[in-house]
Amino acid sequence: MLGLVGIIQRLDKHLFDSLTNRLGDVFDKLTRRGSLSEADVDAALREVRVALLEADVALPVVKDLIARVKERSVGSEVLKSVTPGQQVVKIVNDALVDTLGREVEEINLKARPPAAMLIVGLQGSGKTTTAAKIGKYLTEKERKRVLLASLDTRRPAAQEQLRVLGEQARVATLPVVTGEPPIAIARRALQTGTLEAWDVVILDTAGRLHIDQELMDEVAEASRVTEPVETLLVADAMTGQDAVTIAREFDEKIGVTGIVLTRIDGDARGGAALSMRAVTGKPIKLMGTGEKLDGLEPFHPDRIASRILGMGDVVSLVEKAAETIEQEEAEELARKIQKGSLNLEDMLSQLRQLKKMGGLGSLMNLLPGVGRIKKQMAAANVDEKVIGRQEAIILSMTVKERRNPRVIHASRKKRIASGSGTSIQDVNKLLKQWQEMNKVMKRMKKMGKKGQLPDLSQLEDGALPDNMQLPGLGGPMGGNLGLPGGLPRLPPGFDKKKFR
Amino acid sequence: MAFFRRKKGATTPAADTPKTEEAQDSLMPAAAQVPLAAEHSSVDGPTPKPSKKPGWLSRLRNGLDKSSSRIAEGISSVFGGGRRRLDDDTLQELEEVLITSDLGPATAATLVSELGTRRFDQELVEEEIRAELAREIAAILKPVAKPLVIDSMRKPHVVLVVGVNGSGKTTTIGKLAKNYRDAGLAVMLVAGDTFRAAAIDQLKIWAERTGCKIVAREPGADAAGLAFDAMKQASTSRQDLLLIDTAGRLQNKKELMEELAKIVRVVRKIDETAPHDVLMVLDATVGQNAHSQVEAFKDMAEVTGLIVTKLDGTARGGVVVSLAGTFGLPVHAVGVGEGADDMKPFEAHDYARSLMGLTGQDGEAA
């Protein structure tokens, strides 16, 4: 799918550059040598260090990581296909993934039912939403009978919040008894769990500071009473350097079995994940993505590693693309691209796919560190509303016009403009784009034959051309648009091995 | 210091503690402008006075003390209790200590390099370093430490409260409501978080506790429409202050951010000058992502000031320093607990010294 590949390749270039570019500056001064010297590595690691700190990885964790990376880097052979900078990034990335844990750790329910699960964390970390999400997940995916109970008697309306969320998630909640203290609620929840034969009882607790002795004692007591098989610490992906303290204190005082990282759909780089994992050694089990109750995913260490390095959560992007794009359609499109003959119907289907994926904004959201590109796009006048408007324009055309836009002349333009509520200029712009698109297609076909990638570097500085209304439509495109088999695989030129 | 630093030109009842309530009352009609009022302690005056409810400042102190203990420890470990020459290694270590309080690599580097230019190669003790850094930080923070000033002549003065999920918006509104009710203002709350389950109930409870009126609709209602109605109601019932809550939203969700812009537009249909303040609530535990938050909310909702919450934890809220440098947005208040009274003015000098683990009130007040 043309637009998307264009976007991905363009972003890939930028994102991969974010750290490797910096490193590139360091390495440019050096002549290419067979292996990395200690001085090379030291210079590079200074940049890595800043990148990690900017991603909110805690300082002690950064130091430890850097030491490990240094050990692995010095003397390591630089592969022929990569620059020294890329080589170091790869080693850093590997170290990050190692620290984050390569295995996916599932929620543990191995206990005599009802299995109690305690949800703890600071105020506002997303405990209640997470509790409801886990409840829904276990009910739907694991076919468990789940009971939710809120022990939060402190924040106004917290119990009501869980009740409403439970209703939305179709998960039962323990009836609220006004004035009942938290420990009593916990006992009653477990009793109810036993009597009514629930498989899992999820206990949402009040948000508390890890230094609030009284409240920490309370939750420790709740833990003693309920003997939870899982105690999940819910933490916000935006958390800064304090993540270490929070995780350590909760772990020491209550004994955490796993971590849930929330708001991973934001644009935080998520260094907190690394800090918490490193300090407690406890696995990150789940990631919360969004306010919808199905926004819960298993933890993907490799994605978080890329995010932390500012390389973007590219895998998620591609997966999202794969989810929304029909494979056959993509293949058909790829064929047409190769022929260099796209008509407006193709353009329409592209626009719609873009929309389906949540528009440019949401695509960009998956890619932290794209601030610069966003600005460029804003400067290049890429407006999401444009998608809607362009869709309207194409929809106001006859089938004949869509298939052969060349027939569109003055009076047709007038009709199309008034039919779509736009101006003739808008129609012209769209047609121009279509022309550009085909022109680029042809150019790329030629380059493809020569077997070389187009020079992506021309994209770099403010490079989106003026006529670019939509990335991938009319702008210079990344090469290799063969796109075999649609998108589920990573597009060529964007090979995973770059990172691994 | 008033609860919030007093507006210039307003009468200054210095540190005469017992008079605080009257001072506020008399201040209001005269200037028609009410700074957020509450317990008093003195910062402007030379000596701190114990206030009736000693909890106030000490609670903030406690919070900040706890939070700063490790930065203090960090500096201590750099100096090992004795003197140390301020060389490149020392500077590097100091920079790291600063980073652990979320100041960010860039700000930390700037602070340390300034320190280096002034004191390089000198033998220094820990306290000197802390004081130096505190001074630098206070200088950065001072321009942004501004009280939230409510002009009750506006009937109503409109305050929109925005922020990411879980930052503490609703609680902050509860505290603001309490403070201004105590100062004698007629306050109306708007339950603009129509999305999160039970957010409306939460605000209703705050309205009850504080004796404020509240405008609310059913969950899922259009927040902008609600704000519009509330504006009308507030002006017909001659409210002094209208506090509009909004649903938490991540700054990279464009559609949701546009909703905020819409609320602002709609509010302006009734009063062109509104909202008079747009407060972004920032959780002190947040790290460098705070920059992205401020940038986006400033863009879409025209944020005019910040309130930093959850400073009673161990998070240092150091990111406020780099935010001040980058955006220069006023910081009005800090939240130090869940109670209605747990809010305190943002005071540059205090904040900076507390960040550095210095608790005393030495010299140069503001």
Short mmCIF file of N, CA and C in Angstrom, two decimals, chain B residues 153-249:
data_model
loop_
_atom_site.label_atom_id
_atom_site.label_comp_id
_atom_site.label_asym_id
_atom_site.label_seq_id
_atom_site.Cartn_x
_atom_site.Cartn_y
_atom_site.Cartn_z
N MET B 153 -14.81 40.39 39.48
CA MET B 153 -15.69 41.33 38.79
C MET B 153 -16.17 40.74 37.46
N ARG B 154 -15.53 39.72 37.02
CA ARG B 154 -15.87 39.19 35.70
C ARG B 154 -17.21 38.47 35.73
N LYS B 155 -17.53 37.90 36.82
CA LYS B 155 -18.84 37.22 36.99
C LYS B 155 -19.22 36.40 35.78
N PRO B 156 -18.71 35.31 35.49
CA PRO B 156 -17.69 34.63 36.27
C PRO B 156 -16.32 34.73 35.62
N HIS B 157 -15.31 34.56 36.48
CA HIS B 157 -13.95 34.34 35.99
C HIS B 157 -13.92 32.86 35.62
N VAL B 158 -13.55 32.57 34.37
CA VAL B 158 -13.65 31.19 33.90
C VAL B 158 -12.27 30.52 33.88
N VAL B 159 -12.19 29.38 34.56
CA VAL B 159 -10.94 28.62 34.59
C VAL B 159 -11.19 27.24 34.00
N LEU B 160 -10.44 26.93 32.96
CA LEU B 160 -10.56 25.61 32.33
C LEU B 160 -9.38 24.77 32.81
N VAL B 161 -9.68 23.55 33.22
CA VAL B 161 -8.61 22.69 33.75
C VAL B 161 -8.39 21.50 32.82
N VAL B 162 -7.16 21.37 32.33
CA VAL B 162 -6.86 20.32 31.35
C VAL B 162 -5.65 19.51 31.80
N GLY B 163 -5.43 18.38 31.14
CA GLY B 163 -4.26 17.57 31.46
C GLY B 163 -4.44 16.14 30.98
N VAL B 164 -3.38 15.37 31.08
CA VAL B 164 -3.46 13.97 30.67
C VAL B 164 -4.22 13.17 31.73
N ASN B 165 -4.55 11.93 31.40
CA ASN B 165 -5.29 11.09 32.33
C ASN B 165 -4.50 10.89 33.60
N GLY B 166 -5.22 10.95 34.70
CA GLY B 166 -4.60 10.61 35.97
C GLY B 166 -3.65 11.66 36.53
N SER B 167 -3.66 12.85 35.96
CA SER B 167 -2.73 13.86 36.46
C SER B 167 -3.25 14.51 37.74
N GLY B 168 -4.57 14.41 37.94
CA GLY B 168 -5.15 14.96 39.17
C GLY B 168 -6.03 16.19 38.95
N LYS B 169 -6.65 16.27 37.79
CA LYS B 169 -7.48 17.43 37.47
C LYS B 169 -8.66 17.61 38.43
N THR B 170 -9.41 16.52 38.61
CA THR B 170 -10.63 16.65 39.40
C THR B 170 -10.29 17.00 40.85
N THR B 171 -9.30 16.35 41.40
CA THR B 171 -8.87 16.65 42.76
C THR B 171 -8.41 18.10 42.86
N THR B 172 -7.65 18.54 41.86
CA THR B 172 -7.18 19.92 41.85
C THR B 172 -8.35 20.90 41.85
N ILE B 173 -9.37 20.59 41.06
CA ILE B 173 -10.55 21.45 41.05
C ILE B 173 -11.20 21.47 42.42
N GLY B 174 -11.27 20.31 43.06
CA GLY B 174 -11.83 20.25 44.40
C GLY B 174 -11.08 21.18 45.35
N LYS B 175 -9.75 21.15 45.24
CA LYS B 175 -8.95 21.99 46.13
C LYS B 175 -9.12 23.47 45.81
N LEU B 176 -9.13 23.78 44.53
CA LEU B 176 -9.33 25.18 44.13
C LEU B 176 -10.68 25.66 44.65
N ALA B 177 -11.70 24.81 44.48
CA ALA B 177 -13.04 25.17 44.91
C ALA B 177 -13.04 25.47 46.40
N LYS B 178 -12.39 24.59 47.15
CA LYS B 178 -12.34 24.78 48.59
C LYS B 178 -11.70 26.12 48.95
N ASN B 179 -10.57 26.38 48.31
CA ASN B 179 -9.85 27.61 48.61
C ASN B 179 -10.66 28.87 48.32
N TYR B 180 -11.29 28.88 47.17
CA TYR B 180 -12.01 30.10 46.80
C TYR B 180 -13.34 30.21 47.53
N ARG B 181 -13.92 29.09 47.89
CA ARG B 181 -15.11 29.15 48.74
C ARG B 181 -14.72 29.75 50.08
N ASP B 182 -13.61 29.27 50.60
CA ASP B 182 -13.16 29.80 51.88
C ASP B 182 -12.87 31.29 51.80
N ALA B 183 -12.48 31.74 50.63
CA ALA B 183 -12.20 33.16 50.46
C ALA B 183 -13.49 33.93 50.23
N GLY B 184 -14.61 33.22 50.23
CA GLY B 184 -15.89 33.89 50.13
C GLY B 184 -16.43 34.07 48.73
N LEU B 185 -15.85 33.40 47.76
CA LEU B 185 -16.35 33.56 46.40
C LEU B 185 -17.48 32.58 46.13
N ALA B 186 -18.35 32.98 45.21
CA ALA B 186 -19.38 32.07 44.73
C ALA B 186 -18.76 31.26 43.60
N VAL B 187 -18.63 29.95 43.82
CA VAL B 187 -17.91 29.11 42.87
C VAL B 187 -18.85 28.08 42.26
N MET B 188 -18.74 27.92 40.96
CA MET B 188 -19.55 26.90 40.30
C MET B 188 -18.60 25.93 39.59
N LEU B 189 -18.90 24.64 39.71
CA LEU B 189 -18.07 23.62 39.06
C LEU B 189 -18.79 23.07 37.83
N VAL B 190 -18.04 22.69 36.85
CA VAL B 190 -18.62 22.10 35.65
C VAL B 190 -18.01 20.71 35.46
N ALA B 191 -18.87 19.70 35.47
CA ALA B 191 -18.39 18.31 35.36
C ALA B 191 -18.13 17.97 33.91
N GLY B 192 -17.07 18.56 33.39
CA GLY B 192 -16.78 18.43 31.97
C GLY B 192 -16.11 17.11 31.59
N ASP B 193 -15.73 16.30 32.57
CA ASP B 193 -15.24 14.97 32.22
C ASP B 193 -16.43 14.05 32.10
N THR B 194 -16.97 14.01 30.92
CA THR B 194 -18.17 13.20 30.70
C THR B 194 -17.78 11.82 30.21
N PHE B 195 -16.48 11.57 30.14
CA PHE B 195 -16.01 10.31 29.58
C PHE B 195 -15.70 9.26 30.64
N ARG B 196 -14.83 9.59 31.54
CA ARG B 196 -14.38 8.59 32.51
C ARG B 196 -15.53 8.19 33.43
N ALA B 197 -15.61 6.90 33.66
CA ALA B 197 -16.67 6.39 34.52
C ALA B 197 -16.59 7.07 35.88
N ALA B 198 -17.72 7.55 36.34
CA ALA B 198 -17.85 8.12 37.68
C ALA B 198 -17.11 9.42 37.93
N ALA B 199 -16.57 10.01 36.89
CA ALA B 199 -15.88 11.30 37.08
C ALA B 199 -16.87 12.37 37.51
N ILE B 200 -18.09 12.28 36.98
CA ILE B 200 -19.11 13.26 37.33
C ILE B 200 -19.47 13.13 38.81
N ASP B 201 -19.63 11.87 39.25
CA ASP B 201 -19.94 11.64 40.66
C ASP B 201 -18.83 12.17 41.55
N GLN B 202 -17.60 11.95 41.10
CA GLN B 202 -16.45 12.40 41.87
C GLN B 202 -16.51 13.92 42.08
N LEU B 203 -16.81 14.64 41.00
CA LEU B 203 -16.85 16.10 41.13
C LEU B 203 -18.06 16.53 41.96
N LYS B 204 -19.17 15.78 41.83
CA LYS B 204 -20.36 16.11 42.63
C LYS B 204 -20.04 16.03 44.11
N ILE B 205 -19.27 15.01 44.47
CA ILE B 205 -18.90 14.87 45.88
C ILE B 205 -18.06 16.07 46.33
N TRP B 206 -17.16 16.49 45.44
CA TRP B 206 -16.35 17.68 45.77
C TRP B 206 -17.24 18.92 45.92
N ALA B 207 -18.24 19.04 45.05
CA ALA B 207 -19.13 20.19 45.13
C ALA B 207 -19.86 20.21 46.47
N GLU B 208 -20.30 19.02 46.88
CA GLU B 208 -20.98 18.90 48.16
C GLU B 208 -20.05 19.31 49.30
N ARG B 209 -18.86 18.73 49.28
CA ARG B 209 -17.90 19.00 50.34
C ARG B 209 -17.59 20.48 50.48
N THR B 210 -17.53 21.15 49.34
CA THR B 210 -17.06 22.53 49.37
C THR B 210 -18.19 23.54 49.29
N GLY B 211 -19.41 23.03 49.14
CA GLY B 211 -20.55 23.93 49.06
C GLY B 211 -20.58 24.77 47.79
N CYS B 212 -20.18 24.16 46.69
CA CYS B 212 -20.24 24.86 45.41
C CYS B 212 -21.42 24.35 44.60
N LYS B 213 -21.85 25.18 43.68
CA LYS B 213 -22.85 24.70 42.73
C LYS B 213 -22.14 23.85 41.69
N ILE B 214 -22.90 22.97 41.07
CA ILE B 214 -22.28 22.16 40.03
C ILE B 214 -23.22 22.02 38.84
N VAL B 215 -22.64 22.10 37.66
CA VAL B 215 -23.41 21.86 36.44
C VAL B 215 -22.92 20.54 35.87
N ALA B 216 -23.83 19.60 35.69
CA ALA B 216 -23.42 18.29 35.18
C ALA B 216 -24.51 17.75 34.26
N ARG B 217 -24.10 16.91 33.39
CA ARG B 217 -25.04 16.18 32.54
C ARG B 217 -24.77 14.70 32.66
N GLU B 218 -25.46 13.93 31.89
CA GLU B 218 -25.27 12.48 31.95
C GLU B 218 -23.92 12.13 31.32
N PRO B 219 -23.36 10.98 31.69
CA PRO B 219 -22.09 10.57 31.10
C PRO B 219 -22.20 10.47 29.57
N GLY B 220 -21.15 10.83 28.91
CA GLY B 220 -21.15 10.75 27.46
C GLY B 220 -21.66 12.01 26.78
N ALA B 221 -22.15 12.97 27.57
CA ALA B 221 -22.67 14.21 26.98
C ALA B 221 -21.54 15.02 26.37
N ASP B 222 -21.91 15.93 25.49
CA ASP B 222 -20.91 16.77 24.84
C ASP B 222 -20.37 17.81 25.82
N ALA B 223 -19.07 17.75 26.04
CA ALA B 223 -18.48 18.62 27.05
C ALA B 223 -18.56 20.09 26.67
N ALA B 224 -18.43 20.38 25.37
CA ALA B 224 -18.47 21.77 24.93
C ALA B 224 -19.87 22.35 25.16
N GLY B 225 -20.89 21.56 24.85
CA GLY B 225 -22.26 22.01 25.06
C GLY B 225 -22.52 22.27 26.54
N LEU B 226 -21.99 21.39 27.34
CA LEU B 226 -22.14 21.53 28.79
C LEU B 226 -21.48 22.82 29.27
N ALA B 227 -20.29 23.07 28.75
CA ALA B 227 -19.56 24.28 29.14
C ALA B 227 -20.34 25.53 28.75
N PHE B 228 -20.96 25.46 27.58
CA PHE B 228 -21.77 26.59 27.09
C PHE B 228 -22.90 26.88 28.07
N ASP B 229 -23.64 25.84 28.42
CA ASP B 229 -24.74 26.01 29.36
C ASP B 229 -24.26 26.54 30.70
N ALA B 230 -23.15 25.98 31.14
CA ALA B 230 -22.61 26.37 32.43
C ALA B 230 -22.24 27.85 32.42
N MET B 231 -21.66 28.31 31.30
CA MET B 231 -21.31 29.72 31.17
C MET B 231 -22.54 30.59 31.37
N LYS B 232 -23.61 30.18 30.72
CA LYS B 232 -24.85 30.96 30.85
C LYS B 232 -25.36 30.97 32.28
N GLN B 233 -25.42 29.78 32.85
CA GLN B 233 -25.93 29.67 34.22
C GLN B 233 -25.07 30.48 35.18
N ALA B 234 -23.78 30.39 34.99
CA ALA B 234 -22.88 31.09 35.90
C ALA B 234 -23.06 32.59 35.81
N SER B 235 -23.30 33.06 34.60
CA SER B 235 -23.41 34.52 34.50
C SER B 235 -24.79 34.99 34.97
N THR B 236 -25.84 34.21 34.75
CA THR B 236 -27.14 34.65 35.28
C THR B 236 -27.18 34.55 36.80
N SER B 237 -26.50 33.54 37.34
CA SER B 237 -26.55 33.44 38.80
C SER B 237 -25.39 34.19 39.46
N ARG B 238 -24.70 35.01 38.67
CA ARG B 238 -23.67 35.89 39.18
C ARG B 238 -22.59 35.17 39.98
N GLN B 239 -22.08 34.10 39.43
CA GLN B 239 -20.99 33.39 40.09
C GLN B 239 -19.70 34.17 39.91
N ASP B 240 -18.83 34.07 40.92
CA ASP B 240 -17.54 34.74 40.80
C ASP B 240 -16.57 33.91 39.97
N LEU B 241 -16.69 32.60 40.14
CA LEU B 241 -15.68 31.73 39.55
C LEU B 241 -16.34 30.48 38.97
N LEU B 242 -15.95 30.17 37.75
CA LEU B 242 -16.46 28.96 37.11
C LEU B 242 -15.27 28.04 36.82
N LEU B 243 -15.26 26.88 37.45
CA LEU B 243 -14.15 25.93 37.26
C LEU B 243 -14.62 24.79 36.36
N ILE B 244 -14.03 24.68 35.19
CA ILE B 244 -14.47 23.65 34.24
C ILE B 244 -13.50 22.48 34.24
N ASP B 245 -14.01 21.33 34.61
CA ASP B 245 -13.22 20.09 34.57
C ASP B 245 -13.28 19.54 33.14
N THR B 246 -12.26 18.83 32.74
CA THR B 246 -12.31 18.18 31.43
C THR B 246 -11.81 16.75 31.57
N ALA B 247 -12.13 15.94 30.58
CA ALA B 247 -11.65 14.55 30.61
C ALA B 247 -10.15 14.54 30.37
N GLY B 248 -9.47 13.62 31.03
CA GLY B 248 -8.04 13.48 30.77
C GLY B 248 -7.83 12.97 29.36
N ARG B 249 -6.79 13.45 28.74
CA ARG B 249 -6.51 12.99 27.38
C ARG B 249 -5.01 13.00 27.14
#
